[in-house]
Coordinates of C-alpha atoms in Angstrom, one line a residue:
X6 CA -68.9 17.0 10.3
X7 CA -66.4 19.5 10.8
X8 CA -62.9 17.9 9.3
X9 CA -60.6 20.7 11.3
X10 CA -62.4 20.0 14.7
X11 CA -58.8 20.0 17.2
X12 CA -60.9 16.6 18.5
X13 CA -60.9 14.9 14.5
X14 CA -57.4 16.2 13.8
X15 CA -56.1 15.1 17.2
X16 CA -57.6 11.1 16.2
X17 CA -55.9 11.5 13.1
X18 CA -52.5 12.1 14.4
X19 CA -52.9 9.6 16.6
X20 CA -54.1 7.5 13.7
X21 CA -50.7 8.2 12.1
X22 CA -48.7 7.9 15.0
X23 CA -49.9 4.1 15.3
X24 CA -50.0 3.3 12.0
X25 CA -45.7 3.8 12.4
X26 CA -43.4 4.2 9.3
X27 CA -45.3 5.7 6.0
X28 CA -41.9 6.2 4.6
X29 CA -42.6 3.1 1.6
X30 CA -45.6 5.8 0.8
X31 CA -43.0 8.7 -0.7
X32 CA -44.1 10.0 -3.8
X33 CA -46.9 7.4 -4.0
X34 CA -50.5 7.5 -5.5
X35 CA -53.0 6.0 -4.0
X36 CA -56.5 5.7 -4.9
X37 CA -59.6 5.2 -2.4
X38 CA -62.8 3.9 -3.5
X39 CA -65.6 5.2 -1.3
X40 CA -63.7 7.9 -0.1
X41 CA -66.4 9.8 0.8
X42 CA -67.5 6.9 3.2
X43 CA -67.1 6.6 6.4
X44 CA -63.7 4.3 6.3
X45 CA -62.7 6.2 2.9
X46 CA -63.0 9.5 4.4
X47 CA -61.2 9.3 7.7
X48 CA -58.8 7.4 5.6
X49 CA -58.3 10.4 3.3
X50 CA -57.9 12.8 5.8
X51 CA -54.7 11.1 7.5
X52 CA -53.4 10.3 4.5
X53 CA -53.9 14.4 3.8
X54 CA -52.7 15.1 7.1
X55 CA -49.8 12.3 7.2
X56 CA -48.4 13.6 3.5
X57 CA -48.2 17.3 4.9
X58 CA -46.3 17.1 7.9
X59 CA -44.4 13.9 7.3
X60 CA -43.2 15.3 3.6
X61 CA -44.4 12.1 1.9
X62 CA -45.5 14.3 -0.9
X63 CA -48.7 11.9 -1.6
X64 CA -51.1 11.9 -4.1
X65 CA -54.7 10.9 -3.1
X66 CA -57.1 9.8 -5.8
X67 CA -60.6 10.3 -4.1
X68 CA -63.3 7.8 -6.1
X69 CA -66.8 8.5 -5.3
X70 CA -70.4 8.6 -6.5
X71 CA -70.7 12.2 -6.6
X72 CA -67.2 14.5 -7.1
X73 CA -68.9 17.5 -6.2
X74 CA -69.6 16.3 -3.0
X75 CA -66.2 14.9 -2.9
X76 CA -64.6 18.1 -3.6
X77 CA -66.5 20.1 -1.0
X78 CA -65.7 17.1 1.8
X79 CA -61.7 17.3 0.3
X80 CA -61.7 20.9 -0.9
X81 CA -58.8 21.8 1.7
X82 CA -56.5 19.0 0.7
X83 CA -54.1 19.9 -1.8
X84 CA -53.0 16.6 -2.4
X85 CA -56.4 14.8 -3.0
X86 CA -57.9 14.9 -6.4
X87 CA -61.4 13.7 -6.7
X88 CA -63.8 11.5 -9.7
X89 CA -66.6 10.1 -9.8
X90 CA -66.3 6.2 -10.8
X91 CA -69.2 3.0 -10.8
X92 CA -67.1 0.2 -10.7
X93 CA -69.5 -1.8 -11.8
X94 CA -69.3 -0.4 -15.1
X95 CA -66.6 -0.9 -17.5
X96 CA -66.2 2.0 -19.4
X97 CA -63.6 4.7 -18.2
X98 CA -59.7 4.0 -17.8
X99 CA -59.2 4.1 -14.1
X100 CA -55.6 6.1 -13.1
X101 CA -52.6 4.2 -12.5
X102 CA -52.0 4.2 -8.8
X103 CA -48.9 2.4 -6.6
X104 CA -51.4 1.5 -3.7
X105 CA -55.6 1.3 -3.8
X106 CA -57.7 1.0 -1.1
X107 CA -61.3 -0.4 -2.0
X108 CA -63.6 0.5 0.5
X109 CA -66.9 1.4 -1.5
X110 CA -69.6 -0.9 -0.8
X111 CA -73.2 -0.3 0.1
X112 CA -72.7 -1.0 4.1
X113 CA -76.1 -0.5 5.6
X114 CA -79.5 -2.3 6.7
X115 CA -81.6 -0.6 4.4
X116 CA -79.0 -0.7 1.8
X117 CA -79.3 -4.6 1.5
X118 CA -82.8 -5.0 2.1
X119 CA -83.8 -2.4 -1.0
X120 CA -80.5 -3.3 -3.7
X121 CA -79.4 -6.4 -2.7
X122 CA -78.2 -6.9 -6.3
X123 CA -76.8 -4.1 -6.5
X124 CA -74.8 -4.5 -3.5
X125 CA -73.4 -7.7 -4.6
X126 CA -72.2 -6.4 -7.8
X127 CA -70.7 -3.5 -6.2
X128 CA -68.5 -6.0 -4.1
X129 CA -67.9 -8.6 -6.6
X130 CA -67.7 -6.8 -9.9
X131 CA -65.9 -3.5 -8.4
X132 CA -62.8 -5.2 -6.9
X133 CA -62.6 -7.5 -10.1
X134 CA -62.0 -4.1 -12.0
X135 CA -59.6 -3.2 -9.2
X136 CA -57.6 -6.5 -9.9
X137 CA -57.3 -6.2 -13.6
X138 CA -56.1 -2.7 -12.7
X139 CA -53.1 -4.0 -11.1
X140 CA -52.4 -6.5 -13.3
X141 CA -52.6 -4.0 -16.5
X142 CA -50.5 -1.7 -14.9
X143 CA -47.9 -4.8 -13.8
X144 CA -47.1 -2.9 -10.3
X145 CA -49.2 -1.9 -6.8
X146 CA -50.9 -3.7 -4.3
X147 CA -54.7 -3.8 -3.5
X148 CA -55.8 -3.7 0.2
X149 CA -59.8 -5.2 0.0
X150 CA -62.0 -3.8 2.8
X151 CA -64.2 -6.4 3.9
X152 CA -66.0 -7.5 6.8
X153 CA -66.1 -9.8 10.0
X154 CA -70.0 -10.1 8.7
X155 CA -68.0 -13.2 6.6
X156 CA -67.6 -15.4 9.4
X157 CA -71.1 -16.0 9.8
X158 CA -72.7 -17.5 13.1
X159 CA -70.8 -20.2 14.6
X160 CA -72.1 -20.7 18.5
X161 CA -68.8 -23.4 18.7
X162 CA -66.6 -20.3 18.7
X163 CA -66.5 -18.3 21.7
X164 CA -63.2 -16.5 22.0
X165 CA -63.6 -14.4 19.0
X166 CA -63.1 -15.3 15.4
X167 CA -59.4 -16.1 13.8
X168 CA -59.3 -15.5 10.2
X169 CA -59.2 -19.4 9.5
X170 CA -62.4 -19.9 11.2
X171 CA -66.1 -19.6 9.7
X172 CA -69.8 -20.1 10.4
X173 CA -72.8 -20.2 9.1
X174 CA -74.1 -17.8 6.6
X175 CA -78.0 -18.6 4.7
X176 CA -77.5 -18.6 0.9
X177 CA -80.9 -18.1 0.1
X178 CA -81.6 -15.0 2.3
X179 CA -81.0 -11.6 0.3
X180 CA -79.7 -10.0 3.4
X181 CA -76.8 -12.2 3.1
X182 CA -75.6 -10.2 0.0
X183 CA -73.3 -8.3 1.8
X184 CA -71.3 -11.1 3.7
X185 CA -71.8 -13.7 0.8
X186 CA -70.3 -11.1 -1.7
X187 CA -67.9 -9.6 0.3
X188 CA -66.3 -13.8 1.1
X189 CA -66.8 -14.2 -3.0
X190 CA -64.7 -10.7 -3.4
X191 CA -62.0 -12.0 -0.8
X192 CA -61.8 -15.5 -2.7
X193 CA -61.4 -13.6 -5.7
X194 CA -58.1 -11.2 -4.5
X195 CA -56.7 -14.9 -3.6
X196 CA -57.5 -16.3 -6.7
X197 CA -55.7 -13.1 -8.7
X198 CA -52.5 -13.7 -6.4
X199 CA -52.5 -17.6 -7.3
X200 CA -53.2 -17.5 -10.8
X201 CA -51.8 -13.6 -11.9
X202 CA -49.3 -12.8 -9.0
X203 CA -51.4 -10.1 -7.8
X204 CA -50.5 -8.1 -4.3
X205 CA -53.6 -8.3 -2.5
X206 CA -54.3 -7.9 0.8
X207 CA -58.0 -8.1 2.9
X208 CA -58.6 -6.3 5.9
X209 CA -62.2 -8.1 7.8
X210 CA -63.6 -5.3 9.9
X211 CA -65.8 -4.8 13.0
X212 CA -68.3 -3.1 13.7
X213 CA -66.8 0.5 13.0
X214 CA -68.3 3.4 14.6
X215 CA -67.1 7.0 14.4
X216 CA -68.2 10.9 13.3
X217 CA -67.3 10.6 9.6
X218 CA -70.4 8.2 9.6
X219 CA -72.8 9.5 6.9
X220 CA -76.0 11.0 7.9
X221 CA -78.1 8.7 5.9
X222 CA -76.3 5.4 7.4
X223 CA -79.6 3.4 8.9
X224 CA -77.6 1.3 10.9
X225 CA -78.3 1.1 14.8
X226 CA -75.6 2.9 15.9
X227 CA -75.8 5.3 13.5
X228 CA -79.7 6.1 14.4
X229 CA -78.7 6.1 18.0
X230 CA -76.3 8.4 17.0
X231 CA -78.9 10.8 15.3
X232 CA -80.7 10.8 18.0
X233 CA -78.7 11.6 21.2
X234 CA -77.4 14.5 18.8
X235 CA -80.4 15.7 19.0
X236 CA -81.0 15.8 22.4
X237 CA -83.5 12.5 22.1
X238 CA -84.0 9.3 24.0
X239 CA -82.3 6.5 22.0
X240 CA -84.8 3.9 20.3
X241 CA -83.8 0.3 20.7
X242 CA -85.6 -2.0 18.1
X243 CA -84.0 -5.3 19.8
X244 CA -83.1 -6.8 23.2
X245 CA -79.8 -5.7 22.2
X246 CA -77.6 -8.9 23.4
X247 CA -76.3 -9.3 20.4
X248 CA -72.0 -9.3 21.1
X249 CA -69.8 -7.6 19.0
X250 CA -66.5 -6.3 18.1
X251 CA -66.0 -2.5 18.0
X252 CA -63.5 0.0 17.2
X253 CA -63.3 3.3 17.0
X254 CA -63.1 5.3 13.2
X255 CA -59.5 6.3 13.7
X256 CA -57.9 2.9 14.9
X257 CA -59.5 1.1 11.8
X258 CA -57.8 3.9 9.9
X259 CA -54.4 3.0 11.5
X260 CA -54.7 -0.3 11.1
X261 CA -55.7 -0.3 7.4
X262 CA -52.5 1.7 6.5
X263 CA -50.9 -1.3 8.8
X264 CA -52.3 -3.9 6.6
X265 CA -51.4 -1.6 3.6
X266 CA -47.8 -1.3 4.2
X267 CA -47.2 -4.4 6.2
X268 CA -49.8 -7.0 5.6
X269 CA -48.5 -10.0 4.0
X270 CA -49.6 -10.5 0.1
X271 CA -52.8 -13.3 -0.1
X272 CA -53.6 -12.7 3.8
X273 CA -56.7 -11.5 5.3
X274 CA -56.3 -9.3 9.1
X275 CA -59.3 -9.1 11.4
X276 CA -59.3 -5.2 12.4
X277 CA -61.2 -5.0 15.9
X278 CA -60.2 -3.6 19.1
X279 CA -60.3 -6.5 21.7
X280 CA -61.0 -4.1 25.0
X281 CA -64.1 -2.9 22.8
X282 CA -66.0 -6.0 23.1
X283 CA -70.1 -5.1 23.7
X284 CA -73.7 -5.8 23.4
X285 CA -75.7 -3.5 21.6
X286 CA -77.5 -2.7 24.2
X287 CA -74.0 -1.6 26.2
X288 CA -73.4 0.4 23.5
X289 CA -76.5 2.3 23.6
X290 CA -76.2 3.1 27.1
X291 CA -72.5 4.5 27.2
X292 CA -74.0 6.9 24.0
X293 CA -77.1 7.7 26.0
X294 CA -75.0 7.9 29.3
X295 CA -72.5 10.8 27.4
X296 CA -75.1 12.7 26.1
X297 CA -77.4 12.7 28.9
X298 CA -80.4 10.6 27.7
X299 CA -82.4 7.7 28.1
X300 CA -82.2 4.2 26.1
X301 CA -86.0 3.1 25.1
X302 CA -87.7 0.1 23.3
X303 CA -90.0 -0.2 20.2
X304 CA -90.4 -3.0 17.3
X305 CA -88.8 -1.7 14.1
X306 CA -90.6 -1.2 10.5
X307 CA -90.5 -4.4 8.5
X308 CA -88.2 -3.1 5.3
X309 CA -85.5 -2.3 8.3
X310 CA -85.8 -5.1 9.9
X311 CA -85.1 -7.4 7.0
X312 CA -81.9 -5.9 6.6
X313 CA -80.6 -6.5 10.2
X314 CA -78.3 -9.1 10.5
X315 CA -78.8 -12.2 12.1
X316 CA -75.6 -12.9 14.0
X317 CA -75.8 -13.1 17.8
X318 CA -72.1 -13.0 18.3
X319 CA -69.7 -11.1 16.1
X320 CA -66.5 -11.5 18.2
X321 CA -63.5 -11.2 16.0
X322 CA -59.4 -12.2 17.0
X323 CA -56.9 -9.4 16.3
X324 CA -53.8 -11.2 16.9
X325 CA -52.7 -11.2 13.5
X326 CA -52.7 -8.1 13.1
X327 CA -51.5 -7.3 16.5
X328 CA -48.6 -9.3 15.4
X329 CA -47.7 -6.5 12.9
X330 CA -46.8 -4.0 15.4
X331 CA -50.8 -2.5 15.5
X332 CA -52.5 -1.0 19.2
X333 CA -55.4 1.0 19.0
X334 CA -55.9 3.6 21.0
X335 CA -59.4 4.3 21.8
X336 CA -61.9 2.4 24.3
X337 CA -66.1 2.8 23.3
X338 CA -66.6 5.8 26.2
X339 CA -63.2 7.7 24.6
X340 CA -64.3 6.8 20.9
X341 CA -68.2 8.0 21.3
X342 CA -67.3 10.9 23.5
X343 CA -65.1 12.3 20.8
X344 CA -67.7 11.3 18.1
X345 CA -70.3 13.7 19.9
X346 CA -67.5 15.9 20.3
X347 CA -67.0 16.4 16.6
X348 CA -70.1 16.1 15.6
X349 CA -71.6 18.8 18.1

């Protein structure tokens, strides 16, 4: 994608606009994991963006996989520096930082069905490293990005989630790496504020959609997205009833720096836009709808189907995190038409 498209840069503003006053971010570090992802790089670039015209004279530390590639995705931010980092491996001093944001995680279907191991370790033993980071250095806070895939499926609860409530997730399924370790890596941030006086905070997101997704992503959304790029019908590979929570890339950036700055220490905030609340299938048709093609139907290969998640309906309840002063801005037409926008 194009980081200076007027559309991205527009979404970003508006990104800071809502997130309201940066001013405790002055002269801060603050270090990203996953920055090149697609929560991590949106939330670079306001950061970027937000430092420069706001004067906040930030320094970004962008932690990655590859720093090349981070450098050529960040090459026009002065105030970003970028590193490669596995968290999961303990050798390398990791930079002080006032604020980190932990948002690498492997976050994808085929992702979980081919390293399920690894992506439990990435959850688990990367945000452990994070919280001996803080309590080493004796200052920051940590903001864990996690996921309303935690709450499981509970058919009891139909008005949407609240961060006290919980369903059903299978143990013994390997798919259920990502919500099981993502739960064990929020239990652990509470466990380092009770026992070391930790700042942590956890922000549990929806399903996030938006153009800084990554190419390679093979979630559903994302391969619709592919497709209707390209001028293609959209494959369905399910009835598409399931019901979920949705918000656009730029509001979970605004509401992340909400939960940052705001968020009270040893709470967790559901970020989801409650006017955004589809079926897959709605969502497929609005994409196909803006870029003028068709929504069709076919069974999907085995190794991608074993990482699709169960749930049939991931409603979430922002209140919380309403209650912090947070709106977002973008409804799922305004969100994907900018998306294909950008991405055109």
């Amino acid at each position: 994608m194009n980081p200076s498209h007027p559309v991205y840069r527009e979404d970003l503003s508006r990104a800071i606009a809502a997130a309201g006053d940066l001013s405790p971010l002055k002269n801060a570090t603050v270090m990203i994991t996953g920055a090149t992802g697609m929560i991590g790089a949106c939330l670079t670039d306001a950061l970027a963006l937000a430092s420069e015209r706001q004067g906040l004279n930030l320094r970004v530390l962008a932690l990655c996989r590859d720093a090349e590639r981070a450098r050529a995705r960040f090459g026009a931010h002065d105030c970003v520096s970028c590193a490669a980092c596995d968290l999961t491996r303990p050798d390398g001093d990791l930079p002080e930082a006032d604020f980190i944001v932990h948002a690498a995680s492997n976050a994808h279907p085929l992702a979980f069905s081919s390293d399920p191991v690894g992506t439990m370790l990435g959850n688990i033993l990367g945000t452990k490293r994070l919280l001996d980071q803080l309590c080493e250095q004796g200052r920051g806070r940590l903001l864990f990005v996690s996921t309303g895939e935690i709450y499981g499926e509970n058919p009891a609860v139909t008005d949407g989630f609240d961060e006290d409530g919980f369903g059903r997730i299978d143990s013994m399924n390997p798919r259920s790496c990502y919500p099981e370790s993502k739960r064990a890596a929020e239990t652990l941030c509470a466990s380092y504020v009770r026992q070391f006086g930790a700042d942590a905070v956890v922000a549990r997101l929806c399903y996030i959609y938006g153009p800084t997704i990554a190419p390679a992503n093979s979630r559903a959304d994302a391969q619709f997205l592919r497709r209707a790029l390209a001028g293609e019908d959209i494959v369905m590979k399910s009835a598409g009833s399931q019901l979920r929570s949705y918000a656009y890339v730029a509001d979970a950036v605004s509401a992340l720096l909400t939960v940052l700055l705001r968020g009270e220490t040893g709470r967790a905030y559901n970020v989801a836009n409650r006017a955004s609340t589809h079926t897959i299938r709605e969502y497929a048709e609005t994409l196909a709808r803006l870029a003028g093609v068709r929504v069709t139907f076919e069974l999907p290969p085995e190794a991608e189907r074993q990482g699709y998640s169960t749930v049939t309906r991931a409603v979430q309840n922002p209140a919380r995190l309403e209650a912090l002063g947070w709106k977002p801005f973008a409804l799922l037409e305004e969100g994907l038409r900018h998306t294909l926008d950008v991405l055109r």
